[in-house]
mmCIF file of C-alpha atoms in Angstrom:
data_model
loop_
_atom_site.group_PDB
_atom_site.id
_atom_site.type_symbol
_atom_site.label_atom_id
_atom_site.label_comp_id
_atom_site.label_asym_id
_atom_site.label_seq_id
_atom_site.Cartn_x
_atom_site.Cartn_y
_atom_site.Cartn_z
ATOM 1 C CA GLY A 1 0.047 -0.018 0.014
ATOM 2 C CA ASP A 2 2.816 2.465 0.882
ATOM 3 C CA LEU A 3 4.608 1.794 -2.416
ATOM 4 C CA TRP A 4 1.512 2.783 -4.354
ATOM 5 C CA LYS A 5 1.007 5.899 -2.212
ATOM 6 C CA MET A 6 4.629 6.851 -2.880
ATOM 7 C CA TRP A 7 3.980 6.509 -6.621
ATOM 8 C CA GLY A 8 0.882 8.536 -6.204
ATOM 9 C CA TYR A 9 2.789 11.297 -4.441
ATOM 10 C CA ASN A 10 5.392 11.255 -7.198
ATOM 11 C CA ALA A 11 2.732 11.422 -9.849
ATOM 12 C CA LEU A 12 1.178 14.463 -8.129
ATOM 13 C CA VAL A 13 4.298 16.497 -8.120
ATOM 14 C CA PHE A 14 5.084 15.311 -11.660
ATOM 15 C CA LEU A 15 1.731 16.569 -13.027
ATOM 16 C CA THR A 16 1.882 19.776 -11.023
ATOM 17 C CA SER A 17 5.367 20.590 -12.503
ATOM 18 C CA VAL A 18 3.868 19.884 -15.989
ATOM 19 C CA CYS A 19 1.198 22.377 -15.314
ATOM 20 C CA VAL A 20 3.665 24.937 -13.901
ATOM 21 C CA MET A 21 5.819 24.843 -16.990
ATOM 22 C CA THR A 22 2.929 24.726 -19.326
ATOM 23 C CA LEU A 23 1.646 27.882 -17.627
ATOM 24 C CA GLU A 24 4.995 29.553 -17.737
ATOM 25 C CA LEU A 25 5.594 28.966 -21.437
ATOM 26 C CA THR A 26 2.008 29.924 -22.267
ATOM 27 C CA ALA A 27 2.399 33.147 -20.329
ATOM 28 C CA SER A 28 5.086 34.515 -22.598
ATOM 29 C CA ARG A 29 2.842 33.965 -25.660
ATOM 30 C CA LEU A 30 -0.305 35.255 -24.046
ATOM 31 C CA ILE A 31 1.094 38.530 -22.882
ATOM 32 C CA ALA A 32 3.047 39.131 -26.096
ATOM 33 C CA LYS A 33 0.196 41.048 -27.659
ATOM 34 C CA THR A 34 0.224 43.383 -24.650
ATOM 35 C CA VAL A 35 3.841 43.894 -23.777
ATOM 36 C CA GLY A 36 5.622 42.318 -26.669
ATOM 37 C CA SER A 37 8.075 39.435 -26.659
ATOM 38 C CA SER A 38 11.428 40.753 -25.348
ATOM 39 C CA LEU A 39 14.077 40.084 -22.831
ATOM 40 C CA TYR A 40 11.949 42.066 -20.248
ATOM 41 C CA THR A 41 8.975 39.862 -21.016
ATOM 42 C CA TRP A 42 10.902 36.673 -20.572
ATOM 43 C CA THR A 43 12.787 37.931 -17.453
ATOM 44 C CA SER A 44 9.547 38.952 -15.910
ATOM 45 C CA VAL A 45 7.763 35.666 -16.672
ATOM 46 C CA ILE A 46 10.620 33.567 -15.239
ATOM 47 C CA GLY A 47 11.039 35.826 -12.238
ATOM 48 C CA VAL A 48 7.427 36.038 -11.380
ATOM 49 C CA VAL A 49 6.863 32.315 -11.655
ATOM 50 C CA LEU A 50 9.959 31.550 -9.632
ATOM 51 C CA ALA A 51 8.800 34.144 -7.034
ATOM 52 C CA GLY A 52 5.345 32.552 -6.915
ATOM 53 C CA ILE A 53 6.788 29.085 -6.459
ATOM 54 C CA THR A 54 9.101 30.362 -3.705
ATOM 55 C CA LEU A 55 6.275 31.967 -1.830
ATOM 56 C CA GLY A 56 4.116 28.826 -2.416
ATOM 57 C CA ASN A 57 6.888 26.548 -1.117
ATOM 58 C CA PHE A 58 6.956 28.630 2.018
ATOM 59 C CA LEU A 59 3.106 28.623 2.396
ATOM 60 C CA GLY A 60 2.947 24.934 1.584
ATOM 61 C CA GLY A 61 5.366 24.034 4.326
ATOM 62 C CA TRP A 62 3.391 26.265 6.709
ATOM 63 C CA LEU A 63 0.087 24.634 5.733
ATOM 64 C CA ALA A 64 1.645 21.169 6.000
ATOM 65 C CA ASP A 65 2.529 21.870 9.683
ATOM 66 C CA ARG A 66 -0.804 23.283 10.695
ATOM 67 C CA PHE A 67 -3.606 21.615 8.681
ATOM 68 C CA ASP A 68 -4.662 18.243 7.431
ATOM 69 C CA ARG A 69 -2.310 17.855 4.456
ATOM 70 C CA GLY A 70 -4.704 15.958 2.281
ATOM 71 C CA ARG A 71 -7.441 18.663 2.591
ATOM 72 C CA ALA A 72 -4.947 21.453 2.134
ATOM 73 C CA LEU A 73 -3.627 19.835 -0.895
ATOM 74 C CA ALA A 74 -7.091 19.565 -2.477
ATOM 75 C CA TRP A 75 -7.736 23.311 -1.694
ATOM 76 C CA MET A 76 -4.440 24.248 -3.170
ATOM 77 C CA TYR A 77 -5.178 22.386 -6.290
ATOM 78 C CA LEU A 78 -8.548 24.108 -6.456
ATOM 79 C CA CYS A 79 -6.928 27.465 -5.859
ATOM 80 C CA GLY A 80 -4.407 26.650 -8.645
ATOM 81 C CA SER A 81 -7.290 25.725 -11.017
ATOM 82 C CA VAL A 82 -9.303 28.859 -10.313
ATOM 83 C CA SER A 83 -6.255 31.224 -10.444
ATOM 84 C CA CYS A 84 -5.098 29.529 -13.689
ATOM 85 C CA ALA A 85 -8.511 30.038 -15.250
ATOM 86 C CA SER A 86 -8.549 33.607 -14.028
ATOM 87 C CA VAL A 87 -5.519 34.327 -16.304
ATOM 88 C CA LEU A 88 -7.796 34.542 -19.308
ATOM 89 C CA TRP A 89 -10.235 36.967 -17.371
ATOM 90 C CA LEU A 90 -7.253 39.145 -16.247
ATOM 91 C CA ASP A 91 -5.845 39.149 -19.773
ATOM 92 C CA GLN A 92 -9.106 40.860 -20.918
ATOM 93 C CA ILE A 93 -8.754 43.495 -18.269
ATOM 94 C CA VAL A 94 -5.033 44.091 -18.600
ATOM 95 C CA SER A 95 -4.684 43.998 -22.392
ATOM 96 C CA PRO A 96 -6.494 47.261 -23.203
ATOM 97 C CA MET A 97 -4.653 49.158 -20.452
ATOM 98 C CA SER A 98 -1.891 51.522 -21.371
ATOM 99 C CA ARG A 99 1.320 51.996 -19.324
ATOM 100 C CA PRO A 100 1.068 54.668 -16.605
ATOM 101 C CA THR A 101 3.741 57.356 -17.234
ATOM 102 C CA ILE A 102 5.146 56.940 -13.718
ATOM 103 C CA LEU A 103 6.203 53.303 -14.625
ATOM 104 C CA SER A 104 9.193 52.517 -16.725
ATOM 105 C CA TRP A 105 8.560 50.006 -19.548
ATOM 106 C CA PRO A 106 10.436 47.129 -17.655
ATOM 107 C CA THR A 107 8.416 47.885 -14.556
ATOM 108 C CA TRP A 108 5.155 47.897 -16.553
ATOM 109 C CA VAL A 109 6.009 44.538 -18.138
ATOM 110 C CA LEU A 110 6.714 43.106 -14.695
ATOM 111 C CA THR A 111 3.483 44.508 -13.376
ATOM 112 C CA VAL A 112 1.402 42.989 -16.122
ATOM 113 C CA VAL A 113 3.069 39.539 -15.700
ATOM 114 C CA ALA A 114 2.749 39.611 -11.819
ATOM 115 C CA THR A 115 -0.856 40.635 -12.067
ATOM 116 C CA MET A 116 -1.704 37.609 -14.201
ATOM 117 C CA PHE A 117 0.688 34.905 -13.195
ATOM 118 C CA LEU A 118 1.876 35.392 -9.590
ATOM 119 C CA LEU A 119 -1.224 33.828 -7.920
ATOM 120 C CA PRO A 120 -1.347 30.681 -10.003
ATOM 121 C CA SER A 121 2.418 30.196 -9.535
ATOM 122 C CA LEU A 122 2.004 30.696 -5.781
ATOM 123 C CA ALA A 123 -0.793 28.195 -5.510
ATOM 124 C CA LEU A 124 1.078 25.578 -7.476
ATOM 125 C CA GLY A 125 4.182 26.189 -5.494
ATOM 126 C CA THR A 126 2.408 24.951 -2.368
ATOM 127 C CA ILE A 127 1.977 21.490 -3.813
ATOM 128 C CA SER A 128 5.447 20.090 -3.509
ATOM 129 C CA PRO A 129 5.979 20.755 0.198
ATOM 130 C CA LEU A 130 2.529 19.369 0.996
ATOM 131 C CA VAL A 131 3.209 16.295 -0.989
ATOM 132 C CA ALA A 132 6.756 15.882 0.369
ATOM 133 C CA SER A 133 5.432 16.103 3.940
ATOM 134 C CA MET A 134 2.796 13.444 3.035
ATOM 135 C CA ALA A 135 5.406 11.216 1.580
ATOM 136 C CA LEU A 136 7.765 11.685 4.497
ATOM 137 C CA SER A 137 4.953 10.472 6.869
ATOM 138 C CA ARG A 138 4.855 7.211 4.810
ATOM 139 C CA GLY A 139 8.536 6.732 3.798
ATOM 140 C CA SER A 140 11.123 5.227 6.131
ATOM 141 C CA ARG A 141 14.090 6.566 4.284
ATOM 142 C CA LEU A 142 13.962 10.396 4.391
ATOM 143 C CA GLY A 143 16.560 11.269 1.860
ATOM 144 C CA SER A 144 15.266 8.809 -0.750
ATOM 145 C CA THR A 145 11.682 9.979 -0.132
ATOM 146 C CA VAL A 146 12.529 13.631 -0.589
ATOM 147 C CA GLY A 147 14.811 12.877 -3.506
ATOM 148 C CA ASN A 148 12.126 11.066 -5.336
ATOM 149 C CA VAL A 149 9.514 13.768 -4.823
ATOM 150 C CA TYR A 150 11.801 16.482 -6.173
ATOM 151 C CA ALA A 151 13.217 14.255 -8.998
ATOM 152 C CA TRP A 152 9.707 13.596 -10.173
ATOM 153 C CA GLY A 153 8.880 17.290 -9.957
ATOM 154 C CA ALA A 154 11.996 18.135 -12.044
ATOM 155 C CA LEU A 155 11.087 15.518 -14.577
ATOM 156 C CA GLY A 156 7.620 16.959 -14.863
ATOM 157 C CA SER A 157 9.138 20.367 -15.525
ATOM 158 C CA ILE A 158 11.235 18.995 -18.339
ATOM 159 C CA ILE A 159 8.374 17.124 -19.928
ATOM 160 C CA GLY A 160 6.022 20.221 -19.516
ATOM 161 C CA THR A 161 8.629 22.455 -21.106
ATOM 162 C CA PHE A 162 9.155 20.307 -24.246
ATOM 163 C CA LEU A 163 5.574 19.182 -24.490
ATOM 164 C CA THR A 164 4.231 22.777 -24.417
ATOM 165 C CA GLY A 165 6.999 24.273 -26.545
ATOM 166 C CA PHE A 166 7.219 21.643 -29.246
ATOM 167 C CA TYR A 167 3.653 20.316 -29.392
ATOM 168 C CA LEU A 168 0.881 21.993 -27.367
ATOM 169 C CA MET A 169 1.447 25.579 -28.648
ATOM 170 C CA ASP A 170 1.120 24.550 -32.291
ATOM 171 C CA VAL A 171 -1.804 22.273 -31.824
ATOM 172 C CA TRP A 172 -4.036 24.069 -29.309
ATOM 173 C CA GLY A 173 -2.823 27.652 -28.852
ATOM 174 C CA THR A 174 -2.534 29.639 -25.616
ATOM 175 C CA ARG A 175 -6.136 30.006 -24.474
ATOM 176 C CA THR A 176 -7.010 26.274 -24.898
ATOM 177 C CA ILE A 177 -3.796 25.328 -23.070
ATOM 178 C CA ILE A 178 -4.679 27.575 -20.114
ATOM 179 C CA VAL A 179 -8.222 26.147 -19.974
ATOM 180 C CA MET A 180 -6.923 22.671 -20.149
ATOM 181 C CA THR A 181 -4.269 23.327 -17.488
ATOM 182 C CA ALA A 182 -7.011 24.734 -15.166
ATOM 183 C CA ALA A 183 -9.215 21.743 -15.871
ATOM 184 C CA ASN A 184 -6.425 19.342 -15.032
ATOM 185 C CA LEU A 185 -5.822 21.102 -11.777
ATOM 186 C CA GLY A 186 -9.531 20.952 -11.043
ATOM 187 C CA ILE A 187 -9.533 17.273 -11.620
ATOM 188 C CA LEU A 188 -6.553 16.828 -9.216
ATOM 189 C CA ALA A 189 -8.378 18.873 -6.646
ATOM 190 C CA ALA A 190 -11.357 16.501 -6.893
ATOM 191 C CA VAL A 191 -9.240 13.435 -6.777
#
């Protein structure tokens, strides 16, 4: 039973990491019509997603110590799903806005990206520490347990990057990818 649960934990972080990288690569394409596709755009997308993951890791650890981890995990997947879906709504609000004169262009790009993608990245960042703490409660070898969880997360990031960049963007486009990512996160919340 514990072996299957460990595989389940690895699958959760794998799928979450696929979703994170899918969202990150899609972000650059979605906001290109608003702020262009430049070094500022890519720097902002990468920085905002990493900031969200960092804050989410901290929050996920805090949640794991204070609440039922299974329930917290389901709620964080639901938050990830809703915040991911809200990207399309926020895009409709942010796209027609013009840059305020008090903001430099790089600051404006960062503001647009953070408005749309910080919350989904934060929600998805909570998953790994929650799952790792659940796995640690089952595993007898701490190093191997944590190593497996993070290795499967990294593998999910790699697969998500190449899957999105080489296939999904061409086949479905940004809006459909975001809807499907939100739907997948919603399914994980229900499961």
